[in-house]
Amino acid sequence: NYINISLLDYNENFNTFFYQKWGFFAPPPRTNERLYYTFENKKNNSEVIIYEVIEPLLIEKHKKAPFNSNEDLTDYLISNSIYLILDCIRISKNSFEYNSKLKNKKIDEVEMTKKVNQFIETTKPYKTLMNYSKKVALNKNLKYDDYNVYLRITQKKIPKFIDRYKNNIAIEEQLIFDSYN
């Protein structure tokens, strides 16, 4: 507001009736998540097909707006599944680190990653994403049963607003989860 309300004589009355608290807004996201499916032919391991699914889904969602309820629901399910997996990874790693400290054991990163991945693969969000891979295979004319399917979740940092027009900013993808390992 361009008017400084504290200068008004009726500041207390104004705040009583027009008080605003902006704390309910979420902070802007810092990363964009990406979901990749890797289809590896069971008979010919050298045949590997990789699909990123979020960006094409968002493009389709924008094309069909405002009649995009199927794409909107799919986006919601995939995004929430990814966020739940990311939360599970964070919680699992924290638990693993805490238990290692209690036992005075050195943290073995490879072992921790293996245990976290094994746990993630038992969760419903992971199973939801793996079920969605069947739809991706169908849409890409792949016979699902002929392929081993792996999923990979990555993150790309979103540049700060002040840096939005800078072309020289290298945005790297960071691997968060890989079911192949």
JSON list of C-alpha atoms in Angstrom, two decimals:
[
{"chain": "A", "resi": 1, "resn": "ASN", "atom": "CA", "xyz": [0.00, 0.00, 0.00]},
{"chain": "A", "resi": 2, "resn": "TYR", "atom": "CA", "xyz": [1.34, 3.39, -0.95]},
{"chain": "A", "resi": 3, "resn": "ILE", "atom": "CA", "xyz": [-0.31, 5.17, 1.97]},
{"chain": "A", "resi": 4, "resn": "ASN", "atom": "CA", "xyz": [1.42, 4.79, 5.29]},
{"chain": "A", "resi": 5, "resn": "ILE", "atom": "CA", "xyz": [-1.47, 3.87, 7.54]},
{"chain": "A", "resi": 6, "resn": "SER", "atom": "CA", "xyz": [0.49, 4.49, 10.71]},
{"chain": "A", "resi": 7, "resn": "LEU", "atom": "CA", "xyz": [0.14, 8.23, 10.01]},
{"chain": "A", "resi": 8, "resn": "LEU", "atom": "CA", "xyz": [-3.65, 8.11, 10.23]},
{"chain": "A", "resi": 9, "resn": "ASP", "atom": "CA", "xyz": [-5.40, 9.09, 13.44]},
{"chain": "A", "resi": 10, "resn": "TYR", "atom": "CA", "xyz": [-7.67, 6.10, 13.12]},
{"chain": "A", "resi": 11, "resn": "ASN", "atom": "CA", "xyz": [-4.92, 3.52, 12.78]},
{"chain": "A", "resi": 12, "resn": "GLU", "atom": "CA", "xyz": [-6.29, 1.28, 15.55]},
{"chain": "A", "resi": 13, "resn": "ASN", "atom": "CA", "xyz": [-9.79, 1.22, 14.04]},
{"chain": "A", "resi": 14, "resn": "PHE", "atom": "CA", "xyz": [-8.39, 0.63, 10.59]},
{"chain": "A", "resi": 15, "resn": "ASN", "atom": "CA", "xyz": [-6.31, -2.32, 11.77]},
{"chain": "A", "resi": 16, "resn": "THR", "atom": "CA", "xyz": [-9.29, -3.79, 13.63]},
{"chain": "A", "resi": 17, "resn": "PHE", "atom": "CA", "xyz": [-11.44, -3.94, 10.50]},
{"chain": "A", "resi": 18, "resn": "PHE", "atom": "CA", "xyz": [-8.92, -4.23, 7.68]},
{"chain": "A", "resi": 19, "resn": "TYR", "atom": "CA", "xyz": [-6.06, -6.19, 9.25]},
{"chain": "A", "resi": 20, "resn": "GLN", "atom": "CA", "xyz": [-4.30, -8.51, 6.83]},
{"chain": "A", "resi": 21, "resn": "LYS", "atom": "CA", "xyz": [-1.93, -11.31, 7.57]},
{"chain": "A", "resi": 22, "resn": "TRP", "atom": "CA", "xyz": [-0.04, -12.63, 4.57]},
{"chain": "A", "resi": 23, "resn": "GLY", "atom": "CA", "xyz": [1.58, -15.59, 6.33]},
{"chain": "A", "resi": 24, "resn": "PHE", "atom": "CA", "xyz": [-0.67, -18.17, 4.67]},
{"chain": "A", "resi": 25, "resn": "PHE", "atom": "CA", "xyz": [1.05, -17.85, 1.30]},
{"chain": "A", "resi": 26, "resn": "ALA", "atom": "CA", "xyz": [3.60, -20.52, 0.51]},
{"chain": "A", "resi": 27, "resn": "PRO", "atom": "CA", "xyz": [7.07, -19.44, -0.53]},
{"chain": "A", "resi": 28, "resn": "PRO", "atom": "CA", "xyz": [7.83, -19.82, -4.22]},
{"chain": "A", "resi": 29, "resn": "PRO", "atom": "CA", "xyz": [9.32, -23.14, -5.27]},
{"chain": "A", "resi": 30, "resn": "ARG", "atom": "CA", "xyz": [13.10, -23.32, -5.58]},
{"chain": "A", "resi": 31, "resn": "THR", "atom": "CA", "xyz": [13.24, -26.32, -7.89]},
{"chain": "A", "resi": 32, "resn": "ASN", "atom": "CA", "xyz": [11.41, -27.98, -10.76]},
{"chain": "A", "resi": 33, "resn": "GLU", "atom": "CA", "xyz": [11.11, -31.72, -10.48]},
{"chain": "A", "resi": 34, "resn": "ARG", "atom": "CA", "xyz": [11.52, -34.01, -13.46]},
{"chain": "A", "resi": 35, "resn": "LEU", "atom": "CA", "xyz": [10.36, -37.60, -13.79]},
{"chain": "A", "resi": 36, "resn": "TYR", "atom": "CA", "xyz": [12.07, -39.90, -16.28]},
{"chain": "A", "resi": 37, "resn": "TYR", "atom": "CA", "xyz": [11.06, -43.42, -17.21]},
{"chain": "A", "resi": 38, "resn": "THR", "atom": "CA", "xyz": [13.74, -45.69, -18.60]},
{"chain": "A", "resi": 39, "resn": "PHE", "atom": "CA", "xyz": [12.46, -48.61, -20.64]},
{"chain": "A", "resi": 40, "resn": "GLU", "atom": "CA", "xyz": [15.13, -51.28, -21.08]},
{"chain": "A", "resi": 41, "resn": "ASN", "atom": "CA", "xyz": [14.36, -54.10, -23.48]},
{"chain": "A", "resi": 42, "resn": "LYS", "atom": "CA", "xyz": [14.49, -57.45, -21.64]},
{"chain": "A", "resi": 43, "resn": "LYS", "atom": "CA", "xyz": [15.85, -59.31, -24.68]},
{"chain": "A", "resi": 44, "resn": "ASN", "atom": "CA", "xyz": [18.21, -56.61, -25.93]},
{"chain": "A", "resi": 45, "resn": "ASN", "atom": "CA", "xyz": [19.77, -54.62, -23.07]},
{"chain": "A", "resi": 46, "resn": "SER", "atom": "CA", "xyz": [21.28, -52.15, -25.52]},
{"chain": "A", "resi": 47, "resn": "GLU", "atom": "CA", "xyz": [17.78, -50.93, -26.46]},
{"chain": "A", "resi": 48, "resn": "VAL", "atom": "CA", "xyz": [17.08, -48.23, -23.87]},
{"chain": "A", "resi": 49, "resn": "ILE", "atom": "CA", "xyz": [14.34, -45.64, -24.27]},
{"chain": "A", "resi": 50, "resn": "ILE", "atom": "CA", "xyz": [14.04, -42.69, -21.88]},
{"chain": "A", "resi": 51, "resn": "TYR", "atom": "CA", "xyz": [10.98, -40.44, -21.53]},
{"chain": "A", "resi": 52, "resn": "GLU", "atom": "CA", "xyz": [10.55, -37.35, -19.39]},
{"chain": "A", "resi": 53, "resn": "VAL", "atom": "CA", "xyz": [6.85, -37.14, -18.55]},
{"chain": "A", "resi": 54, "resn": "ILE", "atom": "CA", "xyz": [6.13, -33.93, -16.63]},
{"chain": "A", "resi": 55, "resn": "GLU", "atom": "CA", "xyz": [6.93, -31.37, -19.33]},
{"chain": "A", "resi": 56, "resn": "PRO", "atom": "CA", "xyz": [4.78, -33.04, -22.04]},
{"chain": "A", "resi": 57, "resn": "LEU", "atom": "CA", "xyz": [1.97, -33.41, -19.52]},
{"chain": "A", "resi": 58, "resn": "LEU", "atom": "CA", "xyz": [2.11, -29.71, -18.66]},
{"chain": "A", "resi": 59, "resn": "ILE", "atom": "CA", "xyz": [2.12, -28.77, -22.36]},
{"chain": "A", "resi": 60, "resn": "GLU", "atom": "CA", "xyz": [-0.94, -30.96, -22.94]},
{"chain": "A", "resi": 61, "resn": "LYS", "atom": "CA", "xyz": [-2.59, -29.49, -19.86]},
{"chain": "A", "resi": 62, "resn": "HIS", "atom": "CA", "xyz": [-2.11, -25.95, -21.19]},
{"chain": "A", "resi": 63, "resn": "LYS", "atom": "CA", "xyz": [-3.33, -26.88, -24.68]},
{"chain": "A", "resi": 64, "resn": "LYS", "atom": "CA", "xyz": [-6.59, -28.33, -23.39]},
{"chain": "A", "resi": 65, "resn": "ALA", "atom": "CA", "xyz": [-7.36, -25.61, -20.83]},
{"chain": "A", "resi": 66, "resn": "PRO", "atom": "CA", "xyz": [-10.01, -25.06, -19.52]},
{"chain": "A", "resi": 67, "resn": "PHE", "atom": "CA", "xyz": [-11.21, -28.57, -20.39]},
{"chain": "A", "resi": 68, "resn": "ASN", "atom": "CA", "xyz": [-8.15, -30.33, -19.01]},
{"chain": "A", "resi": 69, "resn": "SER", "atom": "CA", "xyz": [-9.51, -32.16, -15.99]},
{"chain": "A", "resi": 70, "resn": "ASN", "atom": "CA", "xyz": [-7.83, -35.48, -16.97]},
{"chain": "A", "resi": 71, "resn": "GLU", "atom": "CA", "xyz": [-4.43, -33.83, -17.41]},
{"chain": "A", "resi": 72, "resn": "ASP", "atom": "CA", "xyz": [-4.92, -31.76, -14.27]},
{"chain": "A", "resi": 73, "resn": "LEU", "atom": "CA", "xyz": [-5.70, -34.86, -12.22]},
{"chain": "A", "resi": 74, "resn": "THR", "atom": "CA", "xyz": [-2.75, -36.74, -13.71]},
{"chain": "A", "resi": 75, "resn": "ASP", "atom": "CA", "xyz": [-0.43, -33.80, -12.97]},
{"chain": "A", "resi": 76, "resn": "TYR", "atom": "CA", "xyz": [-1.74, -33.70, -9.40]},
{"chain": "A", "resi": 77, "resn": "LEU", "atom": "CA", "xyz": [-1.18, -37.43, -8.86]},
{"chain": "A", "resi": 78, "resn": "ILE", "atom": "CA", "xyz": [2.32, -37.43, -10.35]},
{"chain": "A", "resi": 79, "resn": "SER", "atom": "CA", "xyz": [3.46, -34.25, -8.60]},
{"chain": "A", "resi": 80, "resn": "ASN", "atom": "CA", "xyz": [2.15, -35.36, -5.21]},
{"chain": "A", "resi": 81, "resn": "SER", "atom": "CA", "xyz": [3.71, -38.78, -5.63]},
{"chain": "A", "resi": 82, "resn": "ILE", "atom": "CA", "xyz": [7.05, -37.16, -6.38]},
{"chain": "A", "resi": 83, "resn": "TYR", "atom": "CA", "xyz": [6.79, -34.83, -3.38]},
{"chain": "A", "resi": 84, "resn": "LEU", "atom": "CA", "xyz": [5.86, -37.74, -1.11]},
{"chain": "A", "resi": 85, "resn": "ILE", "atom": "CA", "xyz": [8.86, -39.71, -2.37]},
{"chain": "A", "resi": 86, "resn": "LEU", "atom": "CA", "xyz": [11.13, -36.72, -1.74]},
{"chain": "A", "resi": 87, "resn": "ASP", "atom": "CA", "xyz": [9.75, -36.46, 1.80]},
{"chain": "A", "resi": 88, "resn": "CYS", "atom": "CA", "xyz": [10.28, -40.19, 2.35]},
{"chain": "A", "resi": 89, "resn": "ILE", "atom": "CA", "xyz": [13.87, -39.89, 1.13]},
{"chain": "A", "resi": 90, "resn": "ARG", "atom": "CA", "xyz": [14.55, -36.99, 3.49]},
{"chain": "A", "resi": 91, "resn": "ILE", "atom": "CA", "xyz": [12.94, -38.72, 6.48]},
{"chain": "A", "resi": 92, "resn": "SER", "atom": "CA", "xyz": [14.66, -42.04, 5.73]},
{"chain": "A", "resi": 93, "resn": "LYS", "atom": "CA", "xyz": [18.08, -40.41, 5.44]},
{"chain": "A", "resi": 94, "resn": "ASN", "atom": "CA", "xyz": [17.56, -38.48, 8.66]},
{"chain": "A", "resi": 95, "resn": "SER", "atom": "CA", "xyz": [16.52, -41.68, 10.43]},
{"chain": "A", "resi": 96, "resn": "PHE", "atom": "CA", "xyz": [19.51, -43.57, 9.05]},
{"chain": "A", "resi": 97, "resn": "GLU", "atom": "CA", "xyz": [21.91, -40.82, 10.11]},
{"chain": "A", "resi": 98, "resn": "TYR", "atom": "CA", "xyz": [20.34, -40.60, 13.58]},
{"chain": "A", "resi": 99, "resn": "ASN", "atom": "CA", "xyz": [20.61, -44.36, 14.12]},
{"chain": "A", "resi": 100, "resn": "SER", "atom": "CA", "xyz": [24.23, -44.31, 12.93]},
{"chain": "A", "resi": 101, "resn": "LYS", "atom": "CA", "xyz": [25.05, -41.59, 15.45]},
{"chain": "A", "resi": 102, "resn": "LEU", "atom": "CA", "xyz": [23.39, -43.57, 18.24]},
{"chain": "A", "resi": 103, "resn": "LYS", "atom": "CA", "xyz": [25.50, -46.62, 17.40]},
{"chain": "A", "resi": 104, "resn": "ASN", "atom": "CA", "xyz": [28.64, -44.52, 16.84]},
{"chain": "A", "resi": 105, "resn": "LYS", "atom": "CA", "xyz": [28.91, -45.96, 13.34]},
{"chain": "A", "resi": 106, "resn": "LYS", "atom": "CA", "xyz": [30.31, -44.14, 10.35]},
{"chain": "A", "resi": 107, "resn": "ILE", "atom": "CA", "xyz": [27.67, -43.44, 7.73]},
{"chain": "A", "resi": 108, "resn": "ASP", "atom": "CA", "xyz": [28.17, -45.51, 4.58]},
{"chain": "A", "resi": 109, "resn": "GLU", "atom": "CA", "xyz": [26.58, -43.40, 1.80]},
{"chain": "A", "resi": 110, "resn": "VAL", "atom": "CA", "xyz": [26.25, -46.32, -0.62]},
{"chain": "A", "resi": 111, "resn": "GLU", "atom": "CA", "xyz": [24.56, -48.52, 1.97]},
{"chain": "A", "resi": 112, "resn": "MET", "atom": "CA", "xyz": [22.29, -45.68, 3.05]},
{"chain": "A", "resi": 113, "resn": "THR", "atom": "CA", "xyz": [21.23, -44.99, -0.56]},
{"chain": "A", "resi": 114, "resn": "LYS", "atom": "CA", "xyz": [20.54, -48.67, -1.12]},
{"chain": "A", "resi": 115, "resn": "LYS", "atom": "CA", "xyz": [18.37, -48.94, 2.02]},
{"chain": "A", "resi": 116, "resn": "VAL", "atom": "CA", "xyz": [16.51, -45.72, 1.24]},
{"chain": "A", "resi": 117, "resn": "ASN", "atom": "CA", "xyz": [15.81, -46.90, -2.32]},
{"chain": "A", "resi": 118, "resn": "GLN", "atom": "CA", "xyz": [14.57, -50.27, -1.08]},
{"chain": "A", "resi": 119, "resn": "PHE", "atom": "CA", "xyz": [12.21, -48.51, 1.30]},
{"chain": "A", "resi": 120, "resn": "ILE", "atom": "CA", "xyz": [10.97, -46.07, -1.36]},
{"chain": "A", "resi": 121, "resn": "GLU", "atom": "CA", "xyz": [10.15, -48.95, -3.71]},
{"chain": "A", "resi": 122, "resn": "THR", "atom": "CA", "xyz": [7.66, -50.30, -1.15]},
{"chain": "A", "resi": 123, "resn": "THR", "atom": "CA", "xyz": [5.68, -47.06, -0.88]},
{"chain": "A", "resi": 124, "resn": "LYS", "atom": "CA", "xyz": [2.38, -46.21, -2.55]},
{"chain": "A", "resi": 125, "resn": "PRO", "atom": "CA", "xyz": [3.69, -43.09, -4.31]},
{"chain": "A", "resi": 126, "resn": "TYR", "atom": "CA", "xyz": [6.39, -45.19, -5.98]},
{"chain": "A", "resi": 127, "resn": "LYS", "atom": "CA", "xyz": [3.82, -47.78, -7.03]},
{"chain": "A", "resi": 128, "resn": "THR", "atom": "CA", "xyz": [1.60, -45.00, -8.40]},
{"chain": "A", "resi": 129, "resn": "LEU", "atom": "CA", "xyz": [4.45, -43.71, -10.55]},
{"chain": "A", "resi": 130, "resn": "MET", "atom": "CA", "xyz": [5.29, -47.21, -11.73]},
{"chain": "A", "resi": 131, "resn": "ASN", "atom": "CA", "xyz": [1.65, -47.78, -12.66]},
{"chain": "A", "resi": 132, "resn": "TYR", "atom": "CA", "xyz": [1.72, -44.55, -14.65]},
{"chain": "A", "resi": 133, "resn": "SER", "atom": "CA", "xyz": [4.67, -45.94, -16.62]},
{"chain": "A", "resi": 134, "resn": "LYS", "atom": "CA", "xyz": [2.21, -48.45, -18.12]},
{"chain": "A", "resi": 135, "resn": "LYS", "atom": "CA", "xyz": [0.18, -45.57, -19.54]},
{"chain": "A", "resi": 136, "resn": "VAL", "atom": "CA", "xyz": [3.35, -43.94, -20.87]},
{"chain": "A", "resi": 137, "resn": "ALA", "atom": "CA", "xyz": [4.34, -47.21, -22.57]},
{"chain": "A", "resi": 138, "resn": "LEU", "atom": "CA", "xyz": [0.88, -47.53, -24.09]},
{"chain": "A", "resi": 139, "resn": "ASN", "atom": "CA", "xyz": [1.00, -43.94, -25.39]},
{"chain": "A", "resi": 140, "resn": "LYS", "atom": "CA", "xyz": [4.46, -44.56, -26.91]},
{"chain": "A", "resi": 141, "resn": "ASN", "atom": "CA", "xyz": [3.37, -47.88, -28.50]},
{"chain": "A", "resi": 142, "resn": "LEU", "atom": "CA", "xyz": [5.70, -49.96, -26.35]},
{"chain": "A", "resi": 143, "resn": "LYS", "atom": "CA", "xyz": [4.76, -53.44, -25.23]},
{"chain": "A", "resi": 144, "resn": "TYR", "atom": "CA", "xyz": [5.15, -52.98, -21.47]},
{"chain": "A", "resi": 145, "resn": "ASP", "atom": "CA", "xyz": [5.91, -56.62, -20.69]},
{"chain": "A", "resi": 146, "resn": "ASP", "atom": "CA", "xyz": [8.93, -56.57, -23.04]},
{"chain": "A", "resi": 147, "resn": "TYR", "atom": "CA", "xyz": [10.71, -53.94, -20.95]},
{"chain": "A", "resi": 148, "resn": "ASN", "atom": "CA", "xyz": [12.24, -53.47, -17.53]},
{"chain": "A", "resi": 149, "resn": "VAL", "atom": "CA", "xyz": [11.07, -50.09, -16.30]},
{"chain": "A", "resi": 150, "resn": "TYR", "atom": "CA", "xyz": [13.03, -47.77, -14.02]},
{"chain": "A", "resi": 151, "resn": "LEU", "atom": "CA", "xyz": [12.19, -44.35, -12.80]},
{"chain": "A", "resi": 152, "resn": "ARG", "atom": "CA", "xyz": [14.43, -41.43, -12.07]},
{"chain": "A", "resi": 153, "resn": "ILE", "atom": "CA", "xyz": [13.51, -38.23, -10.24]},
{"chain": "A", "resi": 154, "resn": "THR", "atom": "CA", "xyz": [15.68, -35.17, -10.73]},
{"chain": "A", "resi": 155, "resn": "GLN", "atom": "CA", "xyz": [15.50, -31.53, -9.72]},
{"chain": "A", "resi": 156, "resn": "LYS", "atom": "CA", "xyz": [16.48, -28.38, -11.57]},
{"chain": "A", "resi": 157, "resn": "LYS", "atom": "CA", "xyz": [17.03, -25.22, -9.56]},
{"chain": "A", "resi": 158, "resn": "ILE", "atom": "CA", "xyz": [14.87, -22.29, -10.56]},
{"chain": "A", "resi": 159, "resn": "PRO", "atom": "CA", "xyz": [16.92, -19.13, -11.04]},
{"chain": "A", "resi": 160, "resn": "LYS", "atom": "CA", "xyz": [16.14, -16.30, -8.66]},
{"chain": "A", "resi": 161, "resn": "PHE", "atom": "CA", "xyz": [13.73, -13.70, -9.96]},
{"chain": "A", "resi": 162, "resn": "ILE", "atom": "CA", "xyz": [16.48, -11.11, -10.16]},
{"chain": "A", "resi": 163, "resn": "ASP", "atom": "CA", "xyz": [18.48, -13.44, -12.44]},
{"chain": "A", "resi": 164, "resn": "ARG", "atom": "CA", "xyz": [15.57, -14.35, -14.74]},
{"chain": "A", "resi": 165, "resn": "TYR", "atom": "CA", "xyz": [17.04, -12.66, -17.84]},
{"chain": "A", "resi": 166, "resn": "LYS", "atom": "CA", "xyz": [20.61, -13.80, -17.41]},
{"chain": "A", "resi": 167, "resn": "ASN", "atom": "CA", "xyz": [21.50, -16.26, -20.16]},
{"chain": "A", "resi": 168, "resn": "ASN", "atom": "CA", "xyz": [24.81, -17.40, -18.72]},
{"chain": "A", "resi": 169, "resn": "ILE", "atom": "CA", "xyz": [23.34, -19.21, -15.72]},
{"chain": "A", "resi": 170, "resn": "ALA", "atom": "CA", "xyz": [23.97, -22.94, -16.02]},
{"chain": "A", "resi": 171, "resn": "ILE", "atom": "CA", "xyz": [21.10, -24.90, -14.54]},
{"chain": "A", "resi": 172, "resn": "GLU", "atom": "CA", "xyz": [22.15, -28.43, -13.70]},
{"chain": "A", "resi": 173, "resn": "GLU", "atom": "CA", "xyz": [19.85, -31.32, -12.94]},
{"chain": "A", "resi": 174, "resn": "GLN", "atom": "CA", "xyz": [20.49, -33.07, -9.67]},
{"chain": "A", "resi": 175, "resn": "LEU", "atom": "CA", "xyz": [19.64, -36.74, -9.36]},
{"chain": "A", "resi": 176, "resn": "ILE", "atom": "CA", "xyz": [17.35, -37.31, -6.37]},
{"chain": "A", "resi": 177, "resn": "PHE", "atom": "CA", "xyz": [16.13, -40.88, -6.85]},
{"chain": "A", "resi": 178, "resn": "ASP", "atom": "CA", "xyz": [17.00, -43.65, -9.28]},
{"chain": "A", "resi": 179, "resn": "SER", "atom": "CA", "xyz": [15.27, -47.04, -9.09]},
{"chain": "A", "resi": 180, "resn": "TYR", "atom": "CA", "xyz": [17.97, -48.54, -11.31]},
{"chain": "A", "resi": 181, "resn": "ASN", "atom": "CA", "xyz": [20.51, -48.61, -8.45]}
]
